[in-house]
Short mmCIF file of C-alpha atoms in Angstrom, two decimals:
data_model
loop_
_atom_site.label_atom_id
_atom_site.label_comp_id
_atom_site.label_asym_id
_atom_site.label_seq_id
_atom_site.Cartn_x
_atom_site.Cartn_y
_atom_site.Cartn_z
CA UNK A 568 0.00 0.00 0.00
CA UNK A 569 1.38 3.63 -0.96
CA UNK A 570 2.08 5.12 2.58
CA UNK A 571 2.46 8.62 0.73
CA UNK A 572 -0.40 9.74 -2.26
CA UNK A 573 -0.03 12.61 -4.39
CA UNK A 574 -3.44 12.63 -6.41
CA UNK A 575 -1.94 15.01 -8.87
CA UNK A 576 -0.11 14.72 -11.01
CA UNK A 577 0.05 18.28 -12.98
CA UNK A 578 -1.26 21.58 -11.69
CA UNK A 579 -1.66 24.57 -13.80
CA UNK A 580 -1.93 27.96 -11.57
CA UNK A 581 -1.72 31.64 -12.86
CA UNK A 582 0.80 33.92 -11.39
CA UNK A 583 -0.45 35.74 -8.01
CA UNK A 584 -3.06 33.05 -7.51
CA UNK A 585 -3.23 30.29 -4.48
CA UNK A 586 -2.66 26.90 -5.40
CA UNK A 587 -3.63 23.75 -2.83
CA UNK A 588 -1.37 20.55 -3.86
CA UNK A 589 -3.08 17.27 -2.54
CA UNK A 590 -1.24 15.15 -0.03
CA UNK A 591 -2.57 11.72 2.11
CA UNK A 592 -0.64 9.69 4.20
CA UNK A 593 -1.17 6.31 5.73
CA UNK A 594 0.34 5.55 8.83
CA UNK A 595 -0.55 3.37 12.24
CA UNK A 596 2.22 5.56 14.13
CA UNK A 597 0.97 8.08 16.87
CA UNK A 598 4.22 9.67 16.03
CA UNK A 599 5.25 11.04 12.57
CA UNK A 600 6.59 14.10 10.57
CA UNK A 601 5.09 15.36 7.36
CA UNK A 602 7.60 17.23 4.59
CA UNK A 603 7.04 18.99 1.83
CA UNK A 604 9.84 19.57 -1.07
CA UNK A 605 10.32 21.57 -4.14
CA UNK A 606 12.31 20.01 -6.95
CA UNK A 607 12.72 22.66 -9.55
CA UNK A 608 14.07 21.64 -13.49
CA UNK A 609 17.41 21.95 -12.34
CA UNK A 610 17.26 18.79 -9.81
CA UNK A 611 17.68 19.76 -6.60
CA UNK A 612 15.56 18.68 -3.39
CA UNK A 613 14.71 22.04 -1.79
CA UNK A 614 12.77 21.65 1.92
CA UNK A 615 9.72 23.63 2.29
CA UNK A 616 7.68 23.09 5.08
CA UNK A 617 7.28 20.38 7.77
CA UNK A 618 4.09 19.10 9.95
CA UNK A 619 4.47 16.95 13.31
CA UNK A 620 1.81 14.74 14.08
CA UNK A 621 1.62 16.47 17.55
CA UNK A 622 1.69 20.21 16.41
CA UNK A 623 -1.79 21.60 16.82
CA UNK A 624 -1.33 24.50 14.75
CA UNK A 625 -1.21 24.10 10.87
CA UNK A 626 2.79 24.61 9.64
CA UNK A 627 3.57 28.01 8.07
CA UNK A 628 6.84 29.17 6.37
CA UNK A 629 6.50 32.36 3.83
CA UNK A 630 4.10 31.95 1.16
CA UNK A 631 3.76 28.03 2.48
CA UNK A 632 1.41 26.69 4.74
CA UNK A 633 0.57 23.20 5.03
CA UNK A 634 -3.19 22.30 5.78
CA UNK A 635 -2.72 19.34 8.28
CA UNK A 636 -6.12 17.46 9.13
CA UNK A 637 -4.86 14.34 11.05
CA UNK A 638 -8.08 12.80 11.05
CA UNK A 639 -8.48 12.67 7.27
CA UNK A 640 -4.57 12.00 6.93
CA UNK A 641 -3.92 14.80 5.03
CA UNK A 642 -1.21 17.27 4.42
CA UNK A 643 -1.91 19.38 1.48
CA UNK A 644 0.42 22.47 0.81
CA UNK A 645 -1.28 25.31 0.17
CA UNK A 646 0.98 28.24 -1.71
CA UNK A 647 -0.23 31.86 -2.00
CA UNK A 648 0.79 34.77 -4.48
CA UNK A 649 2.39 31.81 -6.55
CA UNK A 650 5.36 33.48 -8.67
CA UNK A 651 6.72 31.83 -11.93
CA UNK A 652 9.63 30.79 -10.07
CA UNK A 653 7.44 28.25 -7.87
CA UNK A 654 7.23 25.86 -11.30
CA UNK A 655 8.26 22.88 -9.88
CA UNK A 656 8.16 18.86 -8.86
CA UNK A 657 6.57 19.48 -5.21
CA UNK A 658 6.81 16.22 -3.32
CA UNK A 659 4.90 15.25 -0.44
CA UNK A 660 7.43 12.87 2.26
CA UNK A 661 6.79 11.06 5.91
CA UNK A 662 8.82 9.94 8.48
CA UNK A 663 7.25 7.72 10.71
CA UNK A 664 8.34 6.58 14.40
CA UNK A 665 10.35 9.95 14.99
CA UNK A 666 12.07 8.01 18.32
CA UNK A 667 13.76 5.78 16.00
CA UNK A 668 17.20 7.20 14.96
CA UNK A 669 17.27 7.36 10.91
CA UNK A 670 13.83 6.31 9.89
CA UNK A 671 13.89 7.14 6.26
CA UNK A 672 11.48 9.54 4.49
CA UNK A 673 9.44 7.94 2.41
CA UNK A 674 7.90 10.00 -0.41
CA UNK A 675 5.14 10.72 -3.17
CA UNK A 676 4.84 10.85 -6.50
CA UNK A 677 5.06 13.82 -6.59
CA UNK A 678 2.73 16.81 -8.47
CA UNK A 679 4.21 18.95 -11.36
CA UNK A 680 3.34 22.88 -10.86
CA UNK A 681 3.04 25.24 -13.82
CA UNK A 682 2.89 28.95 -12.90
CA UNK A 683 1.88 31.10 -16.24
CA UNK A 684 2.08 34.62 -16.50
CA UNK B 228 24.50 27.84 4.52
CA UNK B 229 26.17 23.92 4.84
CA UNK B 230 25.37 22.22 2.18
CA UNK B 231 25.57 18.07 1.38
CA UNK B 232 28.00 17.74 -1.74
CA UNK B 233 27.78 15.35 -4.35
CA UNK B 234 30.82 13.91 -7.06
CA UNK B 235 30.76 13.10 -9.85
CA UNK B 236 27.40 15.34 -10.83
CA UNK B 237 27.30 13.10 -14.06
CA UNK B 238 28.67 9.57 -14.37
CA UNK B 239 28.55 7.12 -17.62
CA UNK B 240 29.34 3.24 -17.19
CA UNK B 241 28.83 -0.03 -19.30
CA UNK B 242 27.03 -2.42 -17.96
CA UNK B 243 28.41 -4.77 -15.54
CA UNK B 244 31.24 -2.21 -14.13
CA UNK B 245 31.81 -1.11 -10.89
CA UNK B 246 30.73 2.46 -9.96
CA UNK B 247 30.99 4.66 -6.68
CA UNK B 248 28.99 7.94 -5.89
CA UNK B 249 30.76 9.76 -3.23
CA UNK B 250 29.02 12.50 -0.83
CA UNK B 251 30.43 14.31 1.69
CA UNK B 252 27.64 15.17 4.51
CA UNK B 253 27.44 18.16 6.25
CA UNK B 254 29.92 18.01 8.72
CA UNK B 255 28.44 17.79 12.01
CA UNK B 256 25.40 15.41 10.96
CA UNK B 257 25.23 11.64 12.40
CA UNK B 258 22.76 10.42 9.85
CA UNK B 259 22.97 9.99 6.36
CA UNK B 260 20.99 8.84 3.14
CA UNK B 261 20.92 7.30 -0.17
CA UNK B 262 17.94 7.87 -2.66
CA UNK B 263 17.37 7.55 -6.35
CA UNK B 264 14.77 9.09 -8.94
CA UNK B 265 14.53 7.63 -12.00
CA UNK B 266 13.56 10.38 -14.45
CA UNK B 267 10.46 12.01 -13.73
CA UNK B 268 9.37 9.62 -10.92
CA UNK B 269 9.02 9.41 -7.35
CA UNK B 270 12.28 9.41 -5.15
CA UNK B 271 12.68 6.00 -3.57
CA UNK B 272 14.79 5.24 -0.53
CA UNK B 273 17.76 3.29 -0.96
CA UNK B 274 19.29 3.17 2.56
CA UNK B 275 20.45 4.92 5.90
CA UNK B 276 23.23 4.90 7.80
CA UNK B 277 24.23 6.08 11.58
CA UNK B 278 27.12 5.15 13.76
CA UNK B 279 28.88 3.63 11.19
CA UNK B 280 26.32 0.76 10.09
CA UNK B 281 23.36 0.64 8.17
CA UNK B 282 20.29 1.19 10.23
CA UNK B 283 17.50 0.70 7.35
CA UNK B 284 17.54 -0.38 3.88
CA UNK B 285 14.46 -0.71 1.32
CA UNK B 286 14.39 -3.77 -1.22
CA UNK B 287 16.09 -1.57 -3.87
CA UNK B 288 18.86 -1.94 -2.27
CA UNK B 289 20.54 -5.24 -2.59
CA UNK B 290 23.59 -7.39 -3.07
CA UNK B 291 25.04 -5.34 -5.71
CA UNK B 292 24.78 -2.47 -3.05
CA UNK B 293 26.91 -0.97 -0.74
CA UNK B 294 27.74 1.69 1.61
CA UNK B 295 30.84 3.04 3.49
CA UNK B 296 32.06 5.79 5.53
CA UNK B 297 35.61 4.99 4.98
CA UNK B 298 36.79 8.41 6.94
CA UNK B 299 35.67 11.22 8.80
CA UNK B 300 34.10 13.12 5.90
CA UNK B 301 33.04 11.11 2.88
CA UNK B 302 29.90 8.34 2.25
CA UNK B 303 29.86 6.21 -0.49
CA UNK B 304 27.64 4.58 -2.53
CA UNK B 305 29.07 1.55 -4.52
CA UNK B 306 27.27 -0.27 -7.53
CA UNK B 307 29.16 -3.42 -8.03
CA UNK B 308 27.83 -4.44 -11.38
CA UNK B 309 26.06 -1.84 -12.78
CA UNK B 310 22.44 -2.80 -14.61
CA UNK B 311 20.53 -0.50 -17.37
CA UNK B 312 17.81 -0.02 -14.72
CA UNK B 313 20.32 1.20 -12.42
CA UNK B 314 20.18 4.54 -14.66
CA UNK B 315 19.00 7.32 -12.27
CA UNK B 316 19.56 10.08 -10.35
CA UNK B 317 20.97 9.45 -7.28
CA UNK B 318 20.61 11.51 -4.21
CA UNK B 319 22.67 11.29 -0.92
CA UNK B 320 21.58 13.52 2.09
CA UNK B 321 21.89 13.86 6.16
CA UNK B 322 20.28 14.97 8.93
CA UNK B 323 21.67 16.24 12.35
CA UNK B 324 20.32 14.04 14.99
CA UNK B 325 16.76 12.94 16.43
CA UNK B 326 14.96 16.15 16.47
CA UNK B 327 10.93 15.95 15.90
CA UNK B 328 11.49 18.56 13.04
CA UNK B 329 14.51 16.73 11.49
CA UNK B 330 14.80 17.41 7.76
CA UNK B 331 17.17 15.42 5.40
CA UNK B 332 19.36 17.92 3.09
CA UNK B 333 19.79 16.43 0.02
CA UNK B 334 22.81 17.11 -2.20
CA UNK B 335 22.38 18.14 -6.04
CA UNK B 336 22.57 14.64 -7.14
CA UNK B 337 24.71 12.29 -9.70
CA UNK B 338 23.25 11.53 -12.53
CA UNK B 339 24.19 7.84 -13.26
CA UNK B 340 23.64 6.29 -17.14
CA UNK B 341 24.35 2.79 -17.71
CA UNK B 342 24.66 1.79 -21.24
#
């Protein structure tokens, strides 16, 4: 079974405009960590934003914000005023059982996001 | 800002010969990574590594696999007998400790083509 789902595979967003990308998770663990990353053209894995299963409040870093409702298992990533620069691979990732030293992250498919002018 | 380095970026092989992807962490991190995305799909998890042994490893990653720290700085990744489907990019990263926010930063990648 896919712990990680990206639904999505391309997104097509105007410049300025919010874009949600989907995330769900599956997990039996009390204890995990949610990560979103942006891998633009050029390769690289860029961290976004992260989400513990604990925090209460939803995860916000700049124009990022990560809609966490643990009930549902979701983690979408929600990004506002998108710019043409935010084209991009955006990958949803989990790391379950955050006492154990090393667990890997374990990621999506990933969604593709175009950003026209 | 630290950053997780990568060498070669690119690396071509024939089939059936050795290759190793070297990384050098960043230098005060314990724990450290190997992934691979083959073009235009999902990264997969190859295997981690603390305290000098592997910790976890997915099915990816098997006999013709292998991983070493062989000093203070550097982490390896050695394909022993390289297969077409081996073709990929592959990823090494690390993370500082056991932190409940604890990110992996990846390196840029090498970009491995078996022909």
């Amino acid at each position: 079974a896919q712990k990680i789902t990206q639904t999505q595979p391309g997104m097509f967003v105007q410049e300025k405009e919010a874009v949600t990308l989907d995330c769900t998770y599956d997990t039996s663990d009390q204890s995990y960590g949610l990560f979103w990353y942006k891998q633009p053209s050029s390769g690289e894995m860029i961290f976004l934003i992260y989400q513990g299963s604990y925090d209460e409040q939803n995860a916000t870093e700049g124009r990022y914000s990560l809609n966490f409702q643990k009930a549902r298992k979701s983690a979408n990533l929600v990004i506002s005023a998108s710019q043409l620069g935010d084209s991009a691979m955006y990958f949803c990732a989990m790391r379950e059982s955050l006492r154990k030293a090393g667990t890997a992250l374990i990621f999506g498919k990933g969604t593709t996001l175009s950003v026209s002018s | 800002e630290p950053e997780v380095t990568q060498t070669p970026s690119h690396q071509v092989t024939q089939m059936g010969q050795e290759v190793i992807l070297r990384c050098v962490p960043i230098s005060n991190h314990l724990y450290f990574y190997w992934y691979r995305q083959i073009l235009g799909q999902k990264v997969e998890f190859l295997v981690s590594f603390y305290n000098n042994e592997i910790s976890e490893k997915s099915e990816i990653f098997d006999d013709q696999f292998s991983v070493e720290r062989p000093d203070g700085s550097n982490f390896t990744l050695k394909i022993r007998s390289t297969k077409l489907e081996d073709s990929a990019m592959y990823f090494c990263a690390s993370s500082p400790g056991q932190g409940s926010n604890e990110k992996l930063f990846f390196g840029s990648g090498t970009q491995l083509s078996v022909l």
